Amino acid sequence: MVDAARLRDLPKVELHVHLEGTITADTAVELAIRNGLDPDRFPGMEGRRYPARFRDFEHFVELYVGVSAAVRTPDDLATVAAGFARQQALQNVRHSEATFTATTHVNNGMEPVAMWEALRAGFAEVPETEVTLIVDAVRNLGPENADQTIRLVADADAPIAALGLAGLEMSRPIEEFAHLRSAADALGIGLVVHAGETGPPEEVLRAVDLGADRIGHGVAAASDARVLEQVVRDGVVLEVCPTSNVVIGVVADHASHPFVSLWRAGAQVTVNSDDPPFFGTTLTDELAYAERAAELGVVGLATLQRRAAEAAFLTPARREEILGEIDDWATAATG
């Protein structure tokens, strides 16, 4: 088993983490007070703390949306961005692709140019780590929200790696968002689609057919042999978030999580934290779980992080740099 110090030193890449979902309960309260809101009125908070477990996905979304709405100004957003980057740097995360719902903040009155500047400024406070953005459309808000997201990204001066599709799975047919792929191609960026988290296994294949470069979550694939076979055969990258799935009730507990079966089946799984303070976890914690559950050891952990680096939207030079750091870690850990 890999000890905590060695795991902390592992050069890491995180593909699935929501920027608004990295707001700690303390920061949410601070932002509420700063903006004249009642910090005791966040839906679902328990004594100014996030609950240890959510009733269901909708319960989590209600609190997530409430906390996101407390981010009212560019200064607020810069605080969130810097706080996230700081936590990633402490874990030796070399590269993060943070999902960000730009339409939430613009529709709450934030000016787009100032919004992008705030994000750049916040990330720049922590040069030890690199953060790029996946700007997501909200599925339950329909294709109009996707159109608005595309326009914002097209005009943005920001480190944007991809478009995304998140929100309530199955709330709208995924085919309504087919234009996200063509828009991503026109902008020269990637596309990441949430699927197979709370939805059925077939939704994973629909997201692949839509043209997704990666699948956010995708754990439902483990419950259908036909879907799993195609996911493995086609090398579909799954952004698996084990603790998230437990805390919102997708699975009963960590022992029931399909990570191990996906790993052993040969699926291209990566491990991620999703919304870390909401779920009481970190990327390092998720990797520790994966290492214990699948008995990965140094080689398996290095494989997970190499896979994340290979699936990330990086320049070839930056990818090779991070892969080299991972290889150096593995060599030192086994030498």
PDB file of C-alpha atoms in Angstrom, residues 219-322:
ATOM      1  CA  VAL A 219     -20.476   4.560 -13.792  1.00  0.00           C
ATOM      2  CA  ALA A 220     -23.813   3.205 -15.016  1.00  0.00           C
ATOM      3  CA  ALA A 221     -21.858   1.467 -17.791  1.00  0.00           C
ATOM      4  CA  ALA A 222     -20.735  -1.109 -15.239  1.00  0.00           C
ATOM      5  CA  SER A 223     -24.308  -2.365 -14.850  1.00  0.00           C
ATOM      6  CA  ASP A 224     -24.822  -3.309 -18.511  1.00  0.00           C
ATOM      7  CA  ALA A 225     -22.506  -5.848 -20.132  1.00  0.00           C
ATOM      8  CA  ARG A 226     -23.203  -4.600 -23.663  1.00  0.00           C
ATOM      9  CA  VAL A 227     -22.510  -0.966 -22.783  1.00  0.00           C
ATOM     10  CA  LEU A 228     -19.403  -1.874 -20.804  1.00  0.00           C
ATOM     11  CA  GLU A 229     -18.071  -3.956 -23.683  1.00  0.00           C
ATOM     12  CA  GLN A 230     -18.408  -0.997 -26.068  1.00  0.00           C
ATOM     13  CA  VAL A 231     -16.900   1.450 -23.575  1.00  0.00           C
ATOM     14  CA  VAL A 232     -13.876  -0.819 -23.138  1.00  0.00           C
ATOM     15  CA  ARG A 233     -13.547  -1.598 -26.844  1.00  0.00           C
ATOM     16  CA  ASP A 234     -13.730   2.051 -27.894  1.00  0.00           C
ATOM     17  CA  GLY A 235     -11.460   3.341 -25.133  1.00  0.00           C
ATOM     18  CA  VAL A 236     -14.074   5.752 -23.787  1.00  0.00           C
ATOM     19  CA  VAL A 237     -12.565   7.834 -20.977  1.00  0.00           C
ATOM     20  CA  LEU A 238     -14.736   7.853 -17.850  1.00  0.00           C
ATOM     21  CA  GLU A 239     -14.288  10.577 -15.231  1.00  0.00           C
ATOM     22  CA  VAL A 240     -15.232   8.532 -12.182  1.00  0.00           C
ATOM     23  CA  CYS A 241     -15.957  10.305  -8.859  1.00  0.00           C
ATOM     24  CA  PRO A 242     -16.431   7.600  -6.205  1.00  0.00           C
ATOM     25  CA  THR A 243     -17.206   9.607  -3.068  1.00  0.00           C
ATOM     26  CA  SER A 244     -19.578  11.875  -4.986  1.00  0.00           C
ATOM     27  CA  ASN A 245     -21.565   8.813  -6.042  1.00  0.00           C
ATOM     28  CA  VAL A 246     -21.766   7.620  -2.430  1.00  0.00           C
ATOM     29  CA  VAL A 247     -22.733  10.949  -0.851  1.00  0.00           C
ATOM     30  CA  ILE A 248     -25.595  11.656  -3.283  1.00  0.00           C
ATOM     31  CA  GLY A 249     -26.821   8.042  -3.150  1.00  0.00           C
ATOM     32  CA  VAL A 250     -25.910   6.739  -6.614  1.00  0.00           C
ATOM     33  CA  VAL A 251     -24.345   3.798  -4.768  1.00  0.00           C
ATOM     34  CA  ALA A 252     -24.846   2.732  -1.162  1.00  0.00           C
ATOM     35  CA  ASP A 253     -21.233   2.925  -0.025  1.00  0.00           C
ATOM     36  CA  HIS A 254     -17.645   2.766  -1.239  1.00  0.00           C
ATOM     37  CA  ALA A 255     -17.661  -1.031  -1.066  1.00  0.00           C
ATOM     38  CA  SER A 256     -20.523  -1.050  -3.597  1.00  0.00           C
ATOM     39  CA  HIS A 257     -18.874   1.370  -6.002  1.00  0.00           C
ATOM     40  CA  PRO A 258     -18.161  -0.031  -9.503  1.00  0.00           C
ATOM     41  CA  PHE A 259     -14.696   1.534  -9.775  1.00  0.00           C
ATOM     42  CA  VAL A 260     -12.968  -1.792  -9.169  1.00  0.00           C
ATOM     43  CA  SER A 261     -15.092  -3.674 -11.694  1.00  0.00           C
ATOM     44  CA  LEU A 262     -14.569  -0.941 -14.299  1.00  0.00           C
ATOM     45  CA  TRP A 263     -10.813  -0.965 -13.676  1.00  0.00           C
ATOM     46  CA  ARG A 264     -10.571  -4.754 -13.899  1.00  0.00           C
ATOM     47  CA  ALA A 265     -12.722  -4.816 -17.036  1.00  0.00           C
ATOM     48  CA  GLY A 266     -10.178  -2.574 -18.745  1.00  0.00           C
ATOM     49  CA  ALA A 267     -12.302   0.589 -18.946  1.00  0.00           C
ATOM     50  CA  GLN A 268     -10.378   3.851 -19.280  1.00  0.00           C
ATOM     51  CA  VAL A 269     -11.353   5.090 -15.825  1.00  0.00           C
ATOM     52  CA  THR A 270      -9.869   8.182 -14.206  1.00  0.00           C
ATOM     53  CA  VAL A 271     -10.478   9.238 -10.595  1.00  0.00           C
ATOM     54  CA  ASN A 272     -11.723  12.685  -9.609  1.00  0.00           C
ATOM     55  CA  SER A 273     -13.243  14.644  -6.713  1.00  0.00           C
ATOM     56  CA  ASP A 274     -16.242  16.328  -8.450  1.00  0.00           C
ATOM     57  CA  ASP A 275     -17.317  18.821  -5.724  1.00  0.00           C
ATOM     58  CA  PRO A 276     -14.765  18.138  -2.983  1.00  0.00           C
ATOM     59  CA  PRO A 277     -15.937  20.187   0.050  1.00  0.00           C
ATOM     60  CA  PHE A 278     -19.577  19.284  -0.615  1.00  0.00           C
ATOM     61  CA  PHE A 279     -18.610  15.606  -0.425  1.00  0.00           C
ATOM     62  CA  GLY A 280     -15.885  15.805   2.218  1.00  0.00           C
ATOM     63  CA  THR A 281     -13.125  14.615  -0.085  1.00  0.00           C
ATOM     64  CA  THR A 282     -10.126  15.646  -2.186  1.00  0.00           C
ATOM     65  CA  LEU A 283      -8.462  14.213  -5.271  1.00  0.00           C
ATOM     66  CA  THR A 284      -5.815  12.707  -2.990  1.00  0.00           C
ATOM     67  CA  ASP A 285      -8.549  11.021  -0.934  1.00  0.00           C
ATOM     68  CA  GLU A 286     -10.139   9.602  -4.084  1.00  0.00           C
ATOM     69  CA  LEU A 287      -6.821   8.188  -5.247  1.00  0.00           C
ATOM     70  CA  ALA A 288      -6.251   6.666  -1.799  1.00  0.00           C
ATOM     71  CA  TYR A 289      -9.654   4.959  -2.018  1.00  0.00           C
ATOM     72  CA  ALA A 290      -8.898   3.657  -5.518  1.00  0.00           C
ATOM     73  CA  GLU A 291      -5.492   2.387  -4.441  1.00  0.00           C
ATOM     74  CA  ARG A 292      -6.953   0.452  -1.496  1.00  0.00           C
ATOM     75  CA  ALA A 293     -10.020  -0.859  -3.302  1.00  0.00           C
ATOM     76  CA  ALA A 294      -8.202  -2.178  -6.386  1.00  0.00           C
ATOM     77  CA  GLU A 295      -4.812  -2.795  -4.739  1.00  0.00           C
ATOM     78  CA  LEU A 296      -3.212  -0.548  -7.322  1.00  0.00           C
ATOM     79  CA  GLY A 297       0.181   0.057  -5.766  1.00  0.00           C
ATOM     80  CA  VAL A 298       2.647   2.469  -7.329  1.00  0.00           C
ATOM     81  CA  VAL A 299       2.206   1.093 -10.838  1.00  0.00           C
ATOM     82  CA  GLY A 300      -1.597   1.359 -10.768  1.00  0.00           C
ATOM     83  CA  LEU A 301      -1.577   4.872  -9.339  1.00  0.00           C
ATOM     84  CA  ALA A 302       0.904   5.979 -11.981  1.00  0.00           C
ATOM     85  CA  THR A 303      -1.316   4.375 -14.630  1.00  0.00           C
ATOM     86  CA  LEU A 304      -4.355   6.317 -13.386  1.00  0.00           C
ATOM     87  CA  GLN A 305      -2.490   9.602 -13.492  1.00  0.00           C
ATOM     88  CA  ARG A 306      -0.852   8.880 -16.837  1.00  0.00           C
ATOM     89  CA  ARG A 307      -4.307   8.114 -18.202  1.00  0.00           C
ATOM     90  CA  ALA A 308      -5.647  11.423 -16.878  1.00  0.00           C
ATOM     91  CA  ALA A 309      -2.744  13.314 -18.457  1.00  0.00           C
ATOM     92  CA  GLU A 310      -3.288  11.537 -21.770  1.00  0.00           C
ATOM     93  CA  ALA A 311      -7.015  12.353 -21.731  1.00  0.00           C
ATOM     94  CA  ALA A 312      -6.536  15.989 -20.718  1.00  0.00           C
ATOM     95  CA  PHE A 313      -6.800  18.830 -23.224  1.00  0.00           C
ATOM     96  CA  LEU A 314      -3.100  19.672 -23.134  1.00  0.00           C
ATOM     97  CA  THR A 315      -0.506  20.731 -25.649  1.00  0.00           C
ATOM     98  CA  PRO A 316       1.779  17.831 -26.600  1.00  0.00           C
ATOM     99  CA  ALA A 317       4.723  19.495 -24.860  1.00  0.00           C
ATOM    100  CA  ARG A 318       2.844  20.049 -21.607  1.00  0.00           C
ATOM    101  CA  ARG A 319       1.485  16.488 -21.700  1.00  0.00           C
ATOM    102  CA  GLU A 320       4.964  15.041 -22.092  1.00  0.00           C
ATOM    103  CA  GLU A 321       6.226  17.219 -19.258  1.00  0.00           C
ATOM    104  CA  ILE A 322       3.565  15.924 -16.850  1.00  0.00           C
TER     105      ILE A 322
END
